[in-house]
Short mmCIF file of N, CA and C in Angstrom, two decimals:
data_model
loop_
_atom_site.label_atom_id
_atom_site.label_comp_id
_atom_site.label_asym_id
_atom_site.label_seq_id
_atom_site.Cartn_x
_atom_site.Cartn_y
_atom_site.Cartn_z
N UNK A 1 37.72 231.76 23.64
CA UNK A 1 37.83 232.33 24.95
C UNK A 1 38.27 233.79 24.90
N UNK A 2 38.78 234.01 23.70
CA UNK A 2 39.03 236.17 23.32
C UNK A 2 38.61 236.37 23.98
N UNK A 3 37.19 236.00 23.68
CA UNK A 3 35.83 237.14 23.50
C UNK A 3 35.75 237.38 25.30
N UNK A 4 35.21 236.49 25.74
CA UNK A 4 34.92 236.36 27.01
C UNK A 4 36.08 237.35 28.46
N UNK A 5 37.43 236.92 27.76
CA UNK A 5 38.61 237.47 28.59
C UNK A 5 39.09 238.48 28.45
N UNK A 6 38.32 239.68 27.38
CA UNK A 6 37.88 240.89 27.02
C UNK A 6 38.98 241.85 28.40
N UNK A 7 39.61 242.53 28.03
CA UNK A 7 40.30 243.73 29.05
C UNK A 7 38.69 244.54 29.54
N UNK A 8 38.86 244.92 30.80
CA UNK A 8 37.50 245.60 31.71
C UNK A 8 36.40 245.12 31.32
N UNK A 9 36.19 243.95 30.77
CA UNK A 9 34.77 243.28 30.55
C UNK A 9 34.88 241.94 31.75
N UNK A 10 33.75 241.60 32.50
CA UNK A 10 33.52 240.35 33.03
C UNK A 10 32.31 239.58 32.77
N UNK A 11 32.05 238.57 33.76
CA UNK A 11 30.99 237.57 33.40
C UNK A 11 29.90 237.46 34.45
N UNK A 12 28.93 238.00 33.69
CA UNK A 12 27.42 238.35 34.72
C UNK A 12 26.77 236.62 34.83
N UNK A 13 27.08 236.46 36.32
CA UNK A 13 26.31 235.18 36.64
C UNK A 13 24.89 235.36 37.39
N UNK A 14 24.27 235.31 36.34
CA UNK A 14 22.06 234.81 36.53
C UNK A 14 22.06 233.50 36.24
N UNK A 15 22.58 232.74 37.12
CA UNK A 15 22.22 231.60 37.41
C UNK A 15 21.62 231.01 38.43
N UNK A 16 21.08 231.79 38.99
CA UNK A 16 20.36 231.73 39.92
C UNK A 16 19.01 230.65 39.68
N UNK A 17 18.71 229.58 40.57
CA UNK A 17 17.56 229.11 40.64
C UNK A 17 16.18 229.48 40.59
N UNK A 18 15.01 228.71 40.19
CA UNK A 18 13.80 229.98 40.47
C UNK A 18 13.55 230.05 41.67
N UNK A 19 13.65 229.30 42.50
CA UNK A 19 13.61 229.74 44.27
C UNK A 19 14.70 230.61 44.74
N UNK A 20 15.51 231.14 44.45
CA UNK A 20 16.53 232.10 44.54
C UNK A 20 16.11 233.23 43.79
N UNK A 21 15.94 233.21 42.53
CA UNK A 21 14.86 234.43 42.16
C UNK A 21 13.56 234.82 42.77
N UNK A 22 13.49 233.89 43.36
CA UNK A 22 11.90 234.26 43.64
C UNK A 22 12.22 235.02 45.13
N UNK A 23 13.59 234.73 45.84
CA UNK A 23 13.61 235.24 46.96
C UNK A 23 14.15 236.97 46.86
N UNK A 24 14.72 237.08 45.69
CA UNK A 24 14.75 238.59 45.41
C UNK A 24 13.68 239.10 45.22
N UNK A 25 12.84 238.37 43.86
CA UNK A 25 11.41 239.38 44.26
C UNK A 25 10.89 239.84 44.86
N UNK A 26 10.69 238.46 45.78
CA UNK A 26 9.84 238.82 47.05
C UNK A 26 10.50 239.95 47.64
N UNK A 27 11.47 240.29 47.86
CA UNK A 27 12.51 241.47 48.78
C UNK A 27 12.12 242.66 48.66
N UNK A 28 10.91 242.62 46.77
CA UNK A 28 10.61 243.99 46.26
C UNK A 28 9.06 244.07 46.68
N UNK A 29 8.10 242.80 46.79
CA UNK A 29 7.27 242.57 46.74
C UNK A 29 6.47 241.84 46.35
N UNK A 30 7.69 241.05 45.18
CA UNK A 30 6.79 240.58 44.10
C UNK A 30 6.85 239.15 44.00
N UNK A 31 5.62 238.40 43.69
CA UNK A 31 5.25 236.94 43.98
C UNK A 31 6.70 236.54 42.70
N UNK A 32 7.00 234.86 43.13
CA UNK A 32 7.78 234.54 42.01
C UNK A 32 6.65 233.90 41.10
N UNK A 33 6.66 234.43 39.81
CA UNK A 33 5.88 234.23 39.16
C UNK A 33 6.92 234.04 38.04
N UNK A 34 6.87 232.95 36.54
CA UNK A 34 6.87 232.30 35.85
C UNK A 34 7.53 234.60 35.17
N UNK A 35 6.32 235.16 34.76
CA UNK A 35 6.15 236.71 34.50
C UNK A 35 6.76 237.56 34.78
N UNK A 36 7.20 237.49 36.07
CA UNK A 36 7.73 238.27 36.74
C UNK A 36 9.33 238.21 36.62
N UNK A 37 9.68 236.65 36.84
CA UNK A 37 11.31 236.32 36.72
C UNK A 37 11.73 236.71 35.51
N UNK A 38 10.22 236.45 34.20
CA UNK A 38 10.97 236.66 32.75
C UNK A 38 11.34 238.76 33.10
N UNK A 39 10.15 239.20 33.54
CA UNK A 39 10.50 240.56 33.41
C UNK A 39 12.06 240.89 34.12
N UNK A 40 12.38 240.04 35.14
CA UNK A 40 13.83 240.18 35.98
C UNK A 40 14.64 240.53 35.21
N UNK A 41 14.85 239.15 34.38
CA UNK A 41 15.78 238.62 33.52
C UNK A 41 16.02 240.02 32.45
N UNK A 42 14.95 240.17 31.70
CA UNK A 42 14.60 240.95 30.46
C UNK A 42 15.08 242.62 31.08
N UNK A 43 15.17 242.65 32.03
CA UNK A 43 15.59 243.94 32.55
C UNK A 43 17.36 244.08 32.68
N UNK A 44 17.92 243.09 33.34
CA UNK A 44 18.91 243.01 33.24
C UNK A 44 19.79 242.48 31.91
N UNK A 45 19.22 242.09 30.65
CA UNK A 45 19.86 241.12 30.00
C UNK A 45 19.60 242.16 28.44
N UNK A 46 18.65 242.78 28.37
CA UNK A 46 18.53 243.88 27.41
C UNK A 46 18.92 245.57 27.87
N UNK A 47 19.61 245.75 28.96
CA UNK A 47 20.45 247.05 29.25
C UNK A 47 21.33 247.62 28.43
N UNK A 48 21.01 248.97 27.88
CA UNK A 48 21.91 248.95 27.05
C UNK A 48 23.06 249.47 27.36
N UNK A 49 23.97 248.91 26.79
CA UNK A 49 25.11 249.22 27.32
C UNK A 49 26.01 248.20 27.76
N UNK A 50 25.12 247.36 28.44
CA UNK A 50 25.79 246.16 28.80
C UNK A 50 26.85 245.02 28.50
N UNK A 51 26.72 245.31 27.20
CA UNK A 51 28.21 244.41 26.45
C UNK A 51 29.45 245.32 26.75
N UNK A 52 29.24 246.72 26.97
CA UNK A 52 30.94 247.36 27.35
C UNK A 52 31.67 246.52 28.81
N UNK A 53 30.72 245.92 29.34
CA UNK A 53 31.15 245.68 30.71
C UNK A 53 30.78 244.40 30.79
N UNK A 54 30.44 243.49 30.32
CA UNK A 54 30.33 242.41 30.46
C UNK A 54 30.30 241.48 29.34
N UNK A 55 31.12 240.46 28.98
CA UNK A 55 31.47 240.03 27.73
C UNK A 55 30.89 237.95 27.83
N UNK A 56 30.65 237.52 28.90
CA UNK A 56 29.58 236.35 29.44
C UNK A 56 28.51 236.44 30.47
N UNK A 57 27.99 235.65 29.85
CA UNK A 57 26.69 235.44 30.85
C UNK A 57 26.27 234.16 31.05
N UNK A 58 26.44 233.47 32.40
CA UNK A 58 26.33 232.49 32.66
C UNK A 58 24.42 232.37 33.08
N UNK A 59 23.58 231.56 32.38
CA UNK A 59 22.09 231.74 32.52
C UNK A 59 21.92 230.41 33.27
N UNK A 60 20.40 230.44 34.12
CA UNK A 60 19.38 229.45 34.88
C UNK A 60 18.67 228.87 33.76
N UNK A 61 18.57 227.35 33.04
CA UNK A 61 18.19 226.86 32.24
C UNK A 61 16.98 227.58 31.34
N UNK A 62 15.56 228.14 32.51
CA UNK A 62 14.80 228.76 32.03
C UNK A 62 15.03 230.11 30.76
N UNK A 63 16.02 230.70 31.51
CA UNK A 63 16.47 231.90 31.01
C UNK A 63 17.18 231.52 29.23
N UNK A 64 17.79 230.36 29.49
CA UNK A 64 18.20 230.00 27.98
C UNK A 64 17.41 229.74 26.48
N UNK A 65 16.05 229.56 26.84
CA UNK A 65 15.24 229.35 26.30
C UNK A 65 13.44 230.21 26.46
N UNK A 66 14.38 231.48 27.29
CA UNK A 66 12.92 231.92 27.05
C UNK A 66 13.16 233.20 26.35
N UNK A 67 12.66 234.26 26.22
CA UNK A 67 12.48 235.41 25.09
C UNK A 67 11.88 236.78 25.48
N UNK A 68 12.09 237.91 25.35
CA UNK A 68 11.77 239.08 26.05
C UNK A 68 9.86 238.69 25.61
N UNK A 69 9.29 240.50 26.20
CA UNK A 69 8.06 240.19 25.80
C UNK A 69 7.57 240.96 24.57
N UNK A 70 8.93 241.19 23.84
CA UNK A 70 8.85 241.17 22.51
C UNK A 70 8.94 240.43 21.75
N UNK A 71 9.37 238.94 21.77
CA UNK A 71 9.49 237.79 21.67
C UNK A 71 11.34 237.57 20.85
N UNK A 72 12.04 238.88 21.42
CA UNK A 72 13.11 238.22 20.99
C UNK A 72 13.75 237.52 22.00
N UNK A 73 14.65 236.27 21.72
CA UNK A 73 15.02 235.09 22.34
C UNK A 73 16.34 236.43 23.32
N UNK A 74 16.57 235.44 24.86
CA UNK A 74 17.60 236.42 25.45
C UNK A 74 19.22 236.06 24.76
N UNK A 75 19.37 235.03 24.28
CA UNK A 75 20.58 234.39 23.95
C UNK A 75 21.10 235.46 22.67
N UNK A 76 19.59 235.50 22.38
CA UNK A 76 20.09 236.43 21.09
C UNK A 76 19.87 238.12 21.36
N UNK A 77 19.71 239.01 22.37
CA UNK A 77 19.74 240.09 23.31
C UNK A 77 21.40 240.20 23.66
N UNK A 78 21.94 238.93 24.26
CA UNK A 78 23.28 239.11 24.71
C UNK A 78 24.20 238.99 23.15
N UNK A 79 24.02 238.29 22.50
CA UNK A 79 24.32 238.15 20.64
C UNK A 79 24.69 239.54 20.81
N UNK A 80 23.50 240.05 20.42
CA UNK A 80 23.42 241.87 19.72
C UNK A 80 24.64 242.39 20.32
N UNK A 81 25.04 242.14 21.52
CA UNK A 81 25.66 243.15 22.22
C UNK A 81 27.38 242.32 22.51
N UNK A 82 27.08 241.60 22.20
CA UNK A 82 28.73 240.55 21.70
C UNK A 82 29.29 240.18 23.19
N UNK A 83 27.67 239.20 23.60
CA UNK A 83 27.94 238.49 25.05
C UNK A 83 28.27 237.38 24.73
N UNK A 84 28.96 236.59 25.07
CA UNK A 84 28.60 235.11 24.77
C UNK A 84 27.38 234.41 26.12
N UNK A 85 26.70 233.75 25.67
CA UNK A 85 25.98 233.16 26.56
C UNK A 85 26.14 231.73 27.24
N UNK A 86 26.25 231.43 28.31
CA UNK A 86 26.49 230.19 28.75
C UNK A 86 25.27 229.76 29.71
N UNK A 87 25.49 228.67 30.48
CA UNK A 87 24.67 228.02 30.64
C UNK A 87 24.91 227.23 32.34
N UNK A 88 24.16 227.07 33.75
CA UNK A 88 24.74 226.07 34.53
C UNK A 88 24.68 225.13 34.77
N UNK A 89 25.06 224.04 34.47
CA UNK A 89 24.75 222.48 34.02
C UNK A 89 24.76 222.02 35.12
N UNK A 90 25.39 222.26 36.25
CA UNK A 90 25.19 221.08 37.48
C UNK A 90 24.09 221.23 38.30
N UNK A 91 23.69 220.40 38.97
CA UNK A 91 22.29 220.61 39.75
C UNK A 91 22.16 220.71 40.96
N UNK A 92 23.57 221.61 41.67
CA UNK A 92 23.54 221.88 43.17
C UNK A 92 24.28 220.97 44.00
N UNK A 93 24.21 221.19 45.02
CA UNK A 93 25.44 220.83 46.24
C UNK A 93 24.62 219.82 47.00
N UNK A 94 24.54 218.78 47.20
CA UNK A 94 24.27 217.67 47.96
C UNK A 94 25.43 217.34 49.33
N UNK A 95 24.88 216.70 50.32
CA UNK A 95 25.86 216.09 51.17
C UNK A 95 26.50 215.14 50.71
N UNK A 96 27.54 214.67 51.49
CA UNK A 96 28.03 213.53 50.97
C UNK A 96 28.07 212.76 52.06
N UNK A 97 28.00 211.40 52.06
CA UNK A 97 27.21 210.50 52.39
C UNK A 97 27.99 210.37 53.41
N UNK A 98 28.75 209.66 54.65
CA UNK A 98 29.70 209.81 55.38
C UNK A 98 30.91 210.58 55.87
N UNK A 99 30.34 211.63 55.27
CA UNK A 99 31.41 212.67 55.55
C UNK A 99 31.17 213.58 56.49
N UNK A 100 31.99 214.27 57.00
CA UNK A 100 32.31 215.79 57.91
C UNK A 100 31.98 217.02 57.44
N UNK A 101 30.30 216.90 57.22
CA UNK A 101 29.93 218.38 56.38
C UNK A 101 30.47 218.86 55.16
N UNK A 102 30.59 217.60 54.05
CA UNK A 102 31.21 217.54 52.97
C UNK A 102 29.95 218.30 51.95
N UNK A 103 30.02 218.26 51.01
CA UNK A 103 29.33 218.47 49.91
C UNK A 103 29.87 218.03 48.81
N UNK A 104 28.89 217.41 47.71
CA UNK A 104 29.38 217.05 46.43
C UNK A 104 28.61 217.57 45.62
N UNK A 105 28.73 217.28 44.01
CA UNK A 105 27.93 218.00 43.01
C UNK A 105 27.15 216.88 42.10
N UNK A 106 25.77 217.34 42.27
CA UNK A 106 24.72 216.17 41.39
C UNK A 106 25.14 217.09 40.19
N UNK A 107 24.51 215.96 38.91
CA UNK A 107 24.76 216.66 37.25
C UNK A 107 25.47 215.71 36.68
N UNK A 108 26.35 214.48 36.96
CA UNK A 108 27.21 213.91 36.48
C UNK A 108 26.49 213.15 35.04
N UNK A 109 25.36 212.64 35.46
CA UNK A 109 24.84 211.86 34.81
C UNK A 109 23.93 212.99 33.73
N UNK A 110 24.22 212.22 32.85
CA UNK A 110 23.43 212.79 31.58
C UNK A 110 24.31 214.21 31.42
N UNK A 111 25.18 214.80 32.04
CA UNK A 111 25.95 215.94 31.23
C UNK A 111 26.56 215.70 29.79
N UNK A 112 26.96 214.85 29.40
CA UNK A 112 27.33 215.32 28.02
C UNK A 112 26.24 215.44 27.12
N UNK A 113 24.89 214.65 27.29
CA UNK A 113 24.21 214.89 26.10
C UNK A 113 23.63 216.30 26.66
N UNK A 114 23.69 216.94 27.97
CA UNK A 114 22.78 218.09 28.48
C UNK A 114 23.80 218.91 27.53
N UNK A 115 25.25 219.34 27.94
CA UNK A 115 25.82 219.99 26.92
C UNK A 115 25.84 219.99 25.81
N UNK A 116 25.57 219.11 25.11
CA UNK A 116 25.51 218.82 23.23
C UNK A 116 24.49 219.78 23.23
N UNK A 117 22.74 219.48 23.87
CA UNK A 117 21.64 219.62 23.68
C UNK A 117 21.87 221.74 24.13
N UNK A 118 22.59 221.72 25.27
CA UNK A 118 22.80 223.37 25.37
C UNK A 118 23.53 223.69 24.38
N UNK A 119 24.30 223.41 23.66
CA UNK A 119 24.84 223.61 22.34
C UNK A 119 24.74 224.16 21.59
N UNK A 120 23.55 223.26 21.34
CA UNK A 120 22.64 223.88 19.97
C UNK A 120 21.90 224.55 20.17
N UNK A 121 21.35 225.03 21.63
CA UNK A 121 20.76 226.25 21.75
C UNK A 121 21.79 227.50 22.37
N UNK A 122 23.02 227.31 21.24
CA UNK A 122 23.51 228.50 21.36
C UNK A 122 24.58 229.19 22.78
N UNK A 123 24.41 228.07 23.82
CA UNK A 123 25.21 228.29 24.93
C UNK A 123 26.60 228.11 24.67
N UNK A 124 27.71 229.07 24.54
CA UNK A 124 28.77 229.00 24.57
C UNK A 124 29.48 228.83 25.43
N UNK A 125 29.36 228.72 26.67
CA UNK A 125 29.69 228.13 27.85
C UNK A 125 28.93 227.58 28.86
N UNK A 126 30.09 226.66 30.00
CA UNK A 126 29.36 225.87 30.36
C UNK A 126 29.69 226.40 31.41
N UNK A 127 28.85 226.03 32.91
CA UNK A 127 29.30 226.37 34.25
C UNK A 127 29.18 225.10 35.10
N UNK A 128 29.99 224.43 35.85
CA UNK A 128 29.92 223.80 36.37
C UNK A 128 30.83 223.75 37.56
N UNK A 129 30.32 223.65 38.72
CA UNK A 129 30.65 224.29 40.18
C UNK A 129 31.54 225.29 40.16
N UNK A 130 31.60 226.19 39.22
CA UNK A 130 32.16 227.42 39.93
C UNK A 130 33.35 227.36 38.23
N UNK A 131 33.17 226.34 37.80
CA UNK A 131 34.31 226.53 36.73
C UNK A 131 33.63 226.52 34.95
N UNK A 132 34.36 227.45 34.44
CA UNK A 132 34.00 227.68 33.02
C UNK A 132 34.76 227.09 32.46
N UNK A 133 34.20 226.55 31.06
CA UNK A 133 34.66 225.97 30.18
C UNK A 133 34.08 226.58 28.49
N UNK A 134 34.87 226.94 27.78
CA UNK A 134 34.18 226.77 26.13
C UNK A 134 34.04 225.68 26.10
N UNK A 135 32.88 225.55 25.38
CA UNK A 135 32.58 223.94 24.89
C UNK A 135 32.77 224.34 22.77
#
């Protein structure tokens, strides 16, 4: 957790959904396209400079596993620059079933093997409703 709690460094959250990305595009013009989100991503995530000021990055599953269009991986973009990369494991805010405009959090099921499996692709943290964890 050093690394992450870095003095004047914080934690850039792109965890954003692809329907949430796609609603920024659109803002510019641009269809959400599969192409387009990678170019998003790849813009913000290879800046240089970016490790002075930001020491995590919490990513949208896609983003963990996809790769500039140079084909280097982004996990390893934030690497270079001594980000740690994490990951958001829960799957959004649901109602809850008899309640007073409650909300609860789907993800319960199948999270530990989802974390093992983000693991090994290198996610050093986890996000889940709003809270970080090293795994």
């Amino acid at each position: 957790m050093k690394s992450v709690a870095s003095p004047g460094r914080g934690i850039l959250a792109i965890d954003e959904s692809n329907a949430t990305c796609g609603k920024r595009l659109s803002s510019i013009g641009l269809d959400n396209t599969e192409v387009n989100r990678q170019a998003y991503r790849q813009l913000l995530l290879t800046t240089v400079g970016l490790g002075e000021y930001i020491s995590g990055a919490i990513l949208f599953e896609e983003t963990l596993y996809k790769s500039t269009t140079d084909g280097k991986k982004f996990v390893d973009c934030l690497k270079d620059q001594n980000i740690m990369s994490g990951i958001k494991v829960d799957k959004g805010l649901v109602p809850l079933p008899g309640s007073n405009n409650e909300s609860w959090c789907q993800g319960l099921d199948g999270l530990a093997s989802s974390c093992y499996d983000y693991r090994l692709s290198t996610a050093g943290l986890m996000s889940f409703v709003r809270m970080v964890c090293q795994c």
